[in-house]
Short mmCIF file of C-alpha atoms in Angstrom, two decimals:
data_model
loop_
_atom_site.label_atom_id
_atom_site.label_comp_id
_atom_site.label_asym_id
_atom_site.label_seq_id
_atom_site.Cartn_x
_atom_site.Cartn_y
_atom_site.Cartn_z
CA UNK A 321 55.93 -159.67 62.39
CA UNK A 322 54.61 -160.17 65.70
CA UNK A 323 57.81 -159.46 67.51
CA UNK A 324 59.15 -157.28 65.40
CA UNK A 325 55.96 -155.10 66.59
CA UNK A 326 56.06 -155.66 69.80
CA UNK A 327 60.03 -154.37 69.80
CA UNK A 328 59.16 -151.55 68.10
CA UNK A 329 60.94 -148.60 69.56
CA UNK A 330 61.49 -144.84 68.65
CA UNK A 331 64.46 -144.90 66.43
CA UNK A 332 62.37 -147.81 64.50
CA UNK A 333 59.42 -145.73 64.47
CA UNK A 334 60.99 -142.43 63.05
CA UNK A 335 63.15 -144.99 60.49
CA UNK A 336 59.44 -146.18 59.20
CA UNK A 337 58.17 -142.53 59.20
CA UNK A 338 61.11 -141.00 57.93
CA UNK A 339 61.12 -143.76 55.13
CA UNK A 340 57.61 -142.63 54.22
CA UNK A 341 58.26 -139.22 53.28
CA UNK A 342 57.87 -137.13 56.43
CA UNK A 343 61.87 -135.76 58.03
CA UNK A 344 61.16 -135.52 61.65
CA UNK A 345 63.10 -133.88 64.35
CA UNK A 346 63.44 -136.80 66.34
CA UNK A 347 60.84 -136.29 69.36
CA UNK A 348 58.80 -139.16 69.90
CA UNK A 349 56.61 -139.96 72.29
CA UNK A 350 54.23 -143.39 73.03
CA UNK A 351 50.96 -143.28 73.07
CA UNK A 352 47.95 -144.98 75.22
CA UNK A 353 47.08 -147.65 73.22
CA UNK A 354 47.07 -151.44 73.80
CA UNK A 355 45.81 -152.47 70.22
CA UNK A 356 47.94 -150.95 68.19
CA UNK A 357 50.67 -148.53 68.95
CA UNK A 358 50.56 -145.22 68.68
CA UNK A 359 53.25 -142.49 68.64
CA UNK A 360 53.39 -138.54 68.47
CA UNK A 361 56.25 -137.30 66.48
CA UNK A 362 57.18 -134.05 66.04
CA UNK A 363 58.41 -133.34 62.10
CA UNK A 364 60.78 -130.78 60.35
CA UNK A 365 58.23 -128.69 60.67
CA UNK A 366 57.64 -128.15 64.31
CA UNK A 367 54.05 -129.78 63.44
CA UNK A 368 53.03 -132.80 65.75
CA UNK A 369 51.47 -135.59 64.26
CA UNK A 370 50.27 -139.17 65.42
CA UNK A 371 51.56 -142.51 63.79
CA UNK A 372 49.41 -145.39 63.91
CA UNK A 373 51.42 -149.09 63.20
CA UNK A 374 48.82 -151.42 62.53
CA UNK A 375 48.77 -154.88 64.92
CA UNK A 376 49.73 -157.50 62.47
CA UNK A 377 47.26 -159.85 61.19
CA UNK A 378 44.39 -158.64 62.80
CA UNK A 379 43.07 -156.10 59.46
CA UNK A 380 43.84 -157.03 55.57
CA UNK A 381 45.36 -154.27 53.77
CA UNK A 382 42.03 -153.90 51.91
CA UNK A 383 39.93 -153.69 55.52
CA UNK A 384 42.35 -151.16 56.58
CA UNK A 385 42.12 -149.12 53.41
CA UNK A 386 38.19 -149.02 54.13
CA UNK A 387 38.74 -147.64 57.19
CA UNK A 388 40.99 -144.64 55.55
CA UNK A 389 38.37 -144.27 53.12
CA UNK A 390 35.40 -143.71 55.55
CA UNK A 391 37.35 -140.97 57.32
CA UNK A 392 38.40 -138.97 54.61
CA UNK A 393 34.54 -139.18 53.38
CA UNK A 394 33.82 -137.45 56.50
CA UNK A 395 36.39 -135.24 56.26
CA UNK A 396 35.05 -133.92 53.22
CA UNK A 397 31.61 -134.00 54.35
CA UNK A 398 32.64 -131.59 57.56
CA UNK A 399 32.33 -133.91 59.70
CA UNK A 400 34.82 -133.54 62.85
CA UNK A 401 37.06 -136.82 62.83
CA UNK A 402 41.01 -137.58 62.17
CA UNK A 403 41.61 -138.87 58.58
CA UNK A 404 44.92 -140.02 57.77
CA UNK A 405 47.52 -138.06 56.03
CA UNK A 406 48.89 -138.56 52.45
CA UNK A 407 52.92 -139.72 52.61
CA UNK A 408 55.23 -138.50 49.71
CA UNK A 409 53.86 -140.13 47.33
CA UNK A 410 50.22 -139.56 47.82
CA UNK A 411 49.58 -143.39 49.71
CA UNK A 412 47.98 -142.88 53.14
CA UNK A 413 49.06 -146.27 53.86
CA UNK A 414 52.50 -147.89 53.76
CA UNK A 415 54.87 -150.82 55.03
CA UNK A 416 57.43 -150.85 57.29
CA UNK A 417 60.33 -153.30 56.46
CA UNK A 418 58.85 -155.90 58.31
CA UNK A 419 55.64 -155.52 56.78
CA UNK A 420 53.75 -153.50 59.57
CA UNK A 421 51.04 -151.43 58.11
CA UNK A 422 51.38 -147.47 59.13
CA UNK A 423 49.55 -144.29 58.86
CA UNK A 424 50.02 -140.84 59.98
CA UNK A 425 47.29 -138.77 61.24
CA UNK A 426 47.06 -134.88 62.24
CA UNK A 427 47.71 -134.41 66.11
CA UNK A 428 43.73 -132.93 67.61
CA UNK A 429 43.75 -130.94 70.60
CA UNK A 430 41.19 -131.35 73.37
CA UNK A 431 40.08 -134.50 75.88
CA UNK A 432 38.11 -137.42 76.38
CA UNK A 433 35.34 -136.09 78.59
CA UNK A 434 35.23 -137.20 82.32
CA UNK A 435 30.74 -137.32 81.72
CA UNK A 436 28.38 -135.76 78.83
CA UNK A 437 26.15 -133.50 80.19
CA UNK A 438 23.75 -130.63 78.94
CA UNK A 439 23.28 -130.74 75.72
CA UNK A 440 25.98 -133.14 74.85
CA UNK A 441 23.72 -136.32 73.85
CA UNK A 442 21.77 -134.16 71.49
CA UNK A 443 25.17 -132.37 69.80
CA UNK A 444 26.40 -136.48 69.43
CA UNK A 445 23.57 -137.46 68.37
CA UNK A 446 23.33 -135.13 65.21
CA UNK A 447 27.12 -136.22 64.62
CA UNK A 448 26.14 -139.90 65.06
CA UNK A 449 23.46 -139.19 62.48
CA UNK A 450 25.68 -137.66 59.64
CA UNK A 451 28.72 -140.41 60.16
CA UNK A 452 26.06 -143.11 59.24
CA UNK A 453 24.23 -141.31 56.69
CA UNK A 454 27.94 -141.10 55.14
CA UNK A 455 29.11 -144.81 56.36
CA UNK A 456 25.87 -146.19 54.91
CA UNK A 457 26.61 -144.67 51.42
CA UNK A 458 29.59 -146.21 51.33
CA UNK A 459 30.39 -149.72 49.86
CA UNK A 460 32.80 -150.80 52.86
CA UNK A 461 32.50 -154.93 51.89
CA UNK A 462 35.77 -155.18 53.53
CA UNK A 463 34.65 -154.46 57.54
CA UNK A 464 33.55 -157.38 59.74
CA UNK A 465 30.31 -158.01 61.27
CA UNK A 466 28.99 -157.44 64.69
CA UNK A 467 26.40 -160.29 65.11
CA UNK A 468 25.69 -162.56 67.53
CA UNK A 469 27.84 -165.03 65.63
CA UNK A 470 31.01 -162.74 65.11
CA UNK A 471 30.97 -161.29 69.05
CA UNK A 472 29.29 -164.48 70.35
CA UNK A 473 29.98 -168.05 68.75
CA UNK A 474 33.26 -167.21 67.23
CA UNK A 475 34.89 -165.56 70.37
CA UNK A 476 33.58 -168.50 72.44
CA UNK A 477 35.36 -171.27 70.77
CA UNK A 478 38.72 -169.05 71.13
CA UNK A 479 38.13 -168.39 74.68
CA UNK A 480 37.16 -171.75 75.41
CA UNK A 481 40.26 -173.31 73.63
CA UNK A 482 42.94 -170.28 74.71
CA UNK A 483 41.61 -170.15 78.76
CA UNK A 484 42.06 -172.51 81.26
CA UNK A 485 38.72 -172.52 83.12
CA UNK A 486 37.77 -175.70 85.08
CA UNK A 487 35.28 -178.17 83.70
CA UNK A 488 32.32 -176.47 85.97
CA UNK A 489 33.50 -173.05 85.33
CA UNK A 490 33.68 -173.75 81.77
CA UNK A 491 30.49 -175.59 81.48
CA UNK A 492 28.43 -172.46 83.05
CA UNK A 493 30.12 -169.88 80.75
CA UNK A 494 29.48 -171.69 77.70
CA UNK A 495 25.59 -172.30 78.65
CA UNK A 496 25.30 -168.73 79.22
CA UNK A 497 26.96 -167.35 76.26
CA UNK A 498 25.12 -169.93 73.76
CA UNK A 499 21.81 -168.51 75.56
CA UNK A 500 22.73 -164.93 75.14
CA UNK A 501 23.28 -165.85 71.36
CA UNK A 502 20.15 -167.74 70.59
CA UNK A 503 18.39 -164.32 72.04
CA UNK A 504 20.75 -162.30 69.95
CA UNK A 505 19.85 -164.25 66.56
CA UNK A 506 16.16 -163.95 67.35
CA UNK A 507 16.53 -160.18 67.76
CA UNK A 508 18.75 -159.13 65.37
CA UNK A 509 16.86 -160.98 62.30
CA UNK A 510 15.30 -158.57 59.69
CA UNK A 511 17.60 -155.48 61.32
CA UNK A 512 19.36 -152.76 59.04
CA UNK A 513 23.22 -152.91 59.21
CA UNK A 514 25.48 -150.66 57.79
CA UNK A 515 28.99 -149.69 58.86
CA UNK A 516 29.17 -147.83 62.48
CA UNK A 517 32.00 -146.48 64.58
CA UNK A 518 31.54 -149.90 66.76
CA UNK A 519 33.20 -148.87 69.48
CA UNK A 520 32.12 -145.75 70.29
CA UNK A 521 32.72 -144.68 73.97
CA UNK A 522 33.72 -141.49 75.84
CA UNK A 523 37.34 -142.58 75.67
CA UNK A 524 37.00 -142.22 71.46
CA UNK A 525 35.64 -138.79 71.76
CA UNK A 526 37.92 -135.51 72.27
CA UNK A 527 36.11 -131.70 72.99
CA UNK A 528 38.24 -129.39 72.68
CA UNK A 529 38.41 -125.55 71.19
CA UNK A 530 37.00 -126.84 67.84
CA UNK A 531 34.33 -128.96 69.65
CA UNK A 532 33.73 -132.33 69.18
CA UNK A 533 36.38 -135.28 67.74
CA UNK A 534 35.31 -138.92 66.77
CA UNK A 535 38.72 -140.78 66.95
CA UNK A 536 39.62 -144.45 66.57
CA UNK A 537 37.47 -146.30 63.54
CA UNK A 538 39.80 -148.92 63.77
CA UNK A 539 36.93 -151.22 65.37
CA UNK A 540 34.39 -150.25 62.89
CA UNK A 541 32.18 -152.97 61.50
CA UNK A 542 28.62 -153.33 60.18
CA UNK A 543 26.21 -153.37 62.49
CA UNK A 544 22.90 -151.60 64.07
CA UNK A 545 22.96 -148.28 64.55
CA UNK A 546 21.88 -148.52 68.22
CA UNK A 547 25.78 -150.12 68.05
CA UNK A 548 26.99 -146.43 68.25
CA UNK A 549 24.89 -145.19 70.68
CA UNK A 550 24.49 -147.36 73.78
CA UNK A 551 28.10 -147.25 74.77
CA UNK A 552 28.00 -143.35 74.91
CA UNK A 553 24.78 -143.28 77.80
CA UNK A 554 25.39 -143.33 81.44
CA UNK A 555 23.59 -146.34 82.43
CA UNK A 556 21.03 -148.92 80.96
CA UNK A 557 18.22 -147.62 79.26
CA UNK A 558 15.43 -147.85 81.76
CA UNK A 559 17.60 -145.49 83.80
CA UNK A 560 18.99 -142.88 81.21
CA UNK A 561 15.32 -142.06 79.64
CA UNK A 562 16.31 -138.15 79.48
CA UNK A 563 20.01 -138.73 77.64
CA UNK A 564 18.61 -141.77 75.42
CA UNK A 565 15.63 -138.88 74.22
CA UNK A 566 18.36 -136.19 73.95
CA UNK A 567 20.81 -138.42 71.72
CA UNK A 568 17.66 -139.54 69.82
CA UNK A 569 16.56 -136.25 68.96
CA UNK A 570 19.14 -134.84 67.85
CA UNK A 571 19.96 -138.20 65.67
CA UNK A 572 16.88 -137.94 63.89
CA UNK A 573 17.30 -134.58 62.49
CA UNK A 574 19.92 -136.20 59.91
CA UNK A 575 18.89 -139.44 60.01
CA UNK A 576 15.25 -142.20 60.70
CA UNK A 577 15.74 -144.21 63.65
CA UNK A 578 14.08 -147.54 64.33
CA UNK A 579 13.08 -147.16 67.84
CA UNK A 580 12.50 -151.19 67.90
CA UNK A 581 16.11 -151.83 67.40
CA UNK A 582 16.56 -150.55 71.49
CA UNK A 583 15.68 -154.04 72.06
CA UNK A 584 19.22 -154.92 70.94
CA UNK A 585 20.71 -153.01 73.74
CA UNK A 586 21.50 -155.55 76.27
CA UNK A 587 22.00 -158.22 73.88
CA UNK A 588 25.08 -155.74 72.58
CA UNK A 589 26.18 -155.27 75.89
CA UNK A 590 26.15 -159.33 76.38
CA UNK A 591 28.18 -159.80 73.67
CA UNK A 592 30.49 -157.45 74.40
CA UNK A 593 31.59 -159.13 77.20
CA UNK A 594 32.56 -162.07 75.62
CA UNK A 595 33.88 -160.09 72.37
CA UNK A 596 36.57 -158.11 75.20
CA UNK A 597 37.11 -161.63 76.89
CA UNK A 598 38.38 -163.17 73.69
CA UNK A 599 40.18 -160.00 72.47
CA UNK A 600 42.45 -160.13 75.39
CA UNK A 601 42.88 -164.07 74.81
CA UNK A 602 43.63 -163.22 71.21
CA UNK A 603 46.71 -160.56 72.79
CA UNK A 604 47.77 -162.81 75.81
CA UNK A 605 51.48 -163.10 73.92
CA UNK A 606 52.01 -159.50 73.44
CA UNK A 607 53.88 -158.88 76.74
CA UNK A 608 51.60 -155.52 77.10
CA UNK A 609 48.35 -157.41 78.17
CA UNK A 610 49.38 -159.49 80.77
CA UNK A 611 50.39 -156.18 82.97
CA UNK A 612 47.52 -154.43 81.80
CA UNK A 613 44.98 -157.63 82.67
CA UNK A 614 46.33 -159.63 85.67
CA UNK A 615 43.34 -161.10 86.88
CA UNK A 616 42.62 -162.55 83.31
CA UNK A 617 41.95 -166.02 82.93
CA UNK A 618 41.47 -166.56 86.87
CA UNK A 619 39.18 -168.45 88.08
CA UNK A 620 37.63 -165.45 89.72
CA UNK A 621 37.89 -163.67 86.44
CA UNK A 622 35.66 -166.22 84.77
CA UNK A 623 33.13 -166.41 87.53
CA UNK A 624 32.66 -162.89 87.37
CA UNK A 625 32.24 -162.91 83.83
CA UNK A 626 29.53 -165.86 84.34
CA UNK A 627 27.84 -163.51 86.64
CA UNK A 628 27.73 -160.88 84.43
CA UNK A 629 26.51 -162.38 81.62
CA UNK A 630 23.66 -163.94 83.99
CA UNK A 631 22.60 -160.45 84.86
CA UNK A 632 22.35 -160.00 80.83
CA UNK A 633 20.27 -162.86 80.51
CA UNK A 634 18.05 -161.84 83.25
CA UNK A 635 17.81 -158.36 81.96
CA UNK A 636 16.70 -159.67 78.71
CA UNK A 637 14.15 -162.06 80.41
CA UNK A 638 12.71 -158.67 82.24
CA UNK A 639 12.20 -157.30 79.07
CA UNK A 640 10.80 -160.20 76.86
CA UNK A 641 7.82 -159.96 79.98
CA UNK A 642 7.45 -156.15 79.37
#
C-alpha cells in the first residue's frame, strides 16, 4: 500500500474519486501536504473540492472515522471547520483499490495568516473554547494520546533504532529526552484530557471572507487543553503575557480553564521536538521527506536537537525555582 501511495498520480486520483460517486471534469491539482496527500479536483459541477488519501497504516479505519465524526459535530454546532462530504452512497469514507482510505472535503477560501494580531487571540480563543466543549462530549476512544510516554518514550526508541547518531551523540539525546519525560510525568499527573485539535498552528487556520477556518484534525488526540493553545502564541509565555490573556479570555467565555495546566507549556514544546524527530524517521522511505528534510539524521541535526531540548530542560528548571 505504501507504494502504491506514494505513486499515486492524477488519473489514479480522479479513478478513486470518480469510483466514489463524484464525475469530475478532470482538473486536478496537488496539494501542500507531506502527511497525506491532498488534491483539489474540480467536479461535473464546476464546484472545487479537496480529496484527502489517507497515509497507510498510520490511522485504523475506526480512528479515522472519529476524526469525521468530530467535524461534522462541529459542523452542526456552527462551528467554522471542513467536515467531510458524504459519497453516493451516504459513506464519508471509502477505499481505493489498493486499500487507501479517502475523503472528500468542501474547497474553503481564505489563508493561513502571516501573524495574529488585534483581536485575533481573543476571536480563537472563543473558537478554541466551543471545539472542546464539543470534542469533550464526545466519546472519541479511538484517538491516541499525547503524554509524555506517547511523544516522549515511544518516539525515542524509534529514533534511536531508525537514526544513525554516534555513541556520544546518542548517549546525550537519550539523557535529555528521558529527563524531559520524568518532568513531563510529574506534571501531567491528575490533568484533564479530552480530545484537542493537537496540532493547532497558524498554518491549520484559514481567514478569509467568512472569517475564521480550523483545518486539519488529522493529528487530533487527547490531551490538555493548553495542547491547542501554545502553538498558536508568538513566543514563550513569559514573553506573550498580552496574547496568552487575550486567548484566555476569550476561551473562558465558553469554557473553565485551569490556569495551572500553563505549567505544561514547555514540557509540550519538549516533546514536540522529539514527537517531529521521530515522525520524519517514521516517513524517511516515502521519497517526499528526504527532499523536504536534508539535514535529517546529521550529525549536526542531532546536536542541534540536543541543544534544543537542553534549553527545554533549562527552561523548566527556571520555572520549578519560580
Amino acid at each position: 500500500m505504501s507504494q502504491n501511495f506514494f505513486k499515486l498520480t492524477p488519473d489514479r486520483v480522479l479513478a478513486a474519486v470518480e469510483g466514489s460517486g463524484h464525475a469530475t471534469t478532470g482538473l486536478c491539482y496537488t496539494l501542500n501536504s507531506l502527511e497525506n496527500r491532498v488534491y483539489e479536483i474540480e467536479l461535473d459541477d464546476r464546484r472545487r473540492v479537496v480529496a484527502k488519501f489517507y497515509r497507510p497504516g498510520r490511522w485504523s479505519e475506526q480512528t479515522i472515522r472519529d476524526e469525521h465524526r468530530l467535524l461534522h459535530a462541529l459542523a452542526e454546532a456552527e462551528i467554522p471547520v471542513c467536515a467531510p462530504e458524504p459519497f453516493a452512497d451516504g459513506d464519508t469514507l471509502h477505499q481505493t483499490v489498493d486499500d487507501i482510505f479517502v475523503a472528500v472535503f468542501p474547497r474553503t477560501g481564505g489563508r493561513s495568516p502571516d501573524e495574529l494580531v488585534g483581536d485575533d487571540f481573543q476571536q480563537l480563543g472563543r473558537l478554541l473554547g466551543r471545539i472542546h466543549n464539543v470534542s469533550s462530549s464526545l466519546d472519541l476512544r479511538n484517538r491516541p494520546s499525547i503524554s509524555p510516554q506517547t511523544y516522549g518514550t515511544d518516539c525515542l526508541e524509534r529514533i534511536v533504532s531508525r537514526s544513525r547518531m554516534s555513541p556520544a551523540v546518542e548517549w546525550r539525546y537519550r539523557d535529555a529526552v528521558e529527563r524531559l519525560v520524568a518532568v513531563g510525568a510529574r506534571r501531567v499527573d491528575g490533568v484533564e484530557t479530552f480530545v484537542v485539535h493537537g496540532d493547532c498552528h497558524r498554518a491549520n487556520l484559514l481567514n478569509g471572507s467568512a472569517g475564521w477556518f480550523f483545518l486539519d484534525f488529522d493529528d487530533m488526540a487527547h490531551g490538555p487543553a493548553v495542547q491547542d493553545m501554545w502553538l498558536l502564541l508568538p513566543a514563550r509565555l513569559s514573553d506573550c503575557q498580552r496574547e496568552l490573556e487575550q486567548m484566555l479570555d476569550g476561551y473562558e467565555q465558553f469554557r473553565t480553564f485551569d490556569r495551572t495546566t500553563l505549567g505544561l507549556v514547555e514540557v509540550l514544546r519538549g516533546l514536540r521536538y522529539v514527537r517531529y524527530a521521530a515522525w520524519v524517521a517514521d516517513r524517511w522511505d516515502d521519497p517526499a521527506f528526504p527532499r523536504a528534510f536534508p539535514d535529517w539524521g546529521t550529525d549536526r541535526y542531532w546536536e542541534e536537537q540536543v541543544a534544543d531540548l537542553h534549553e527545554q530542560l533549562a527552561q523548566l528548571e527556571w520555572q520549578g525555582m519560580q
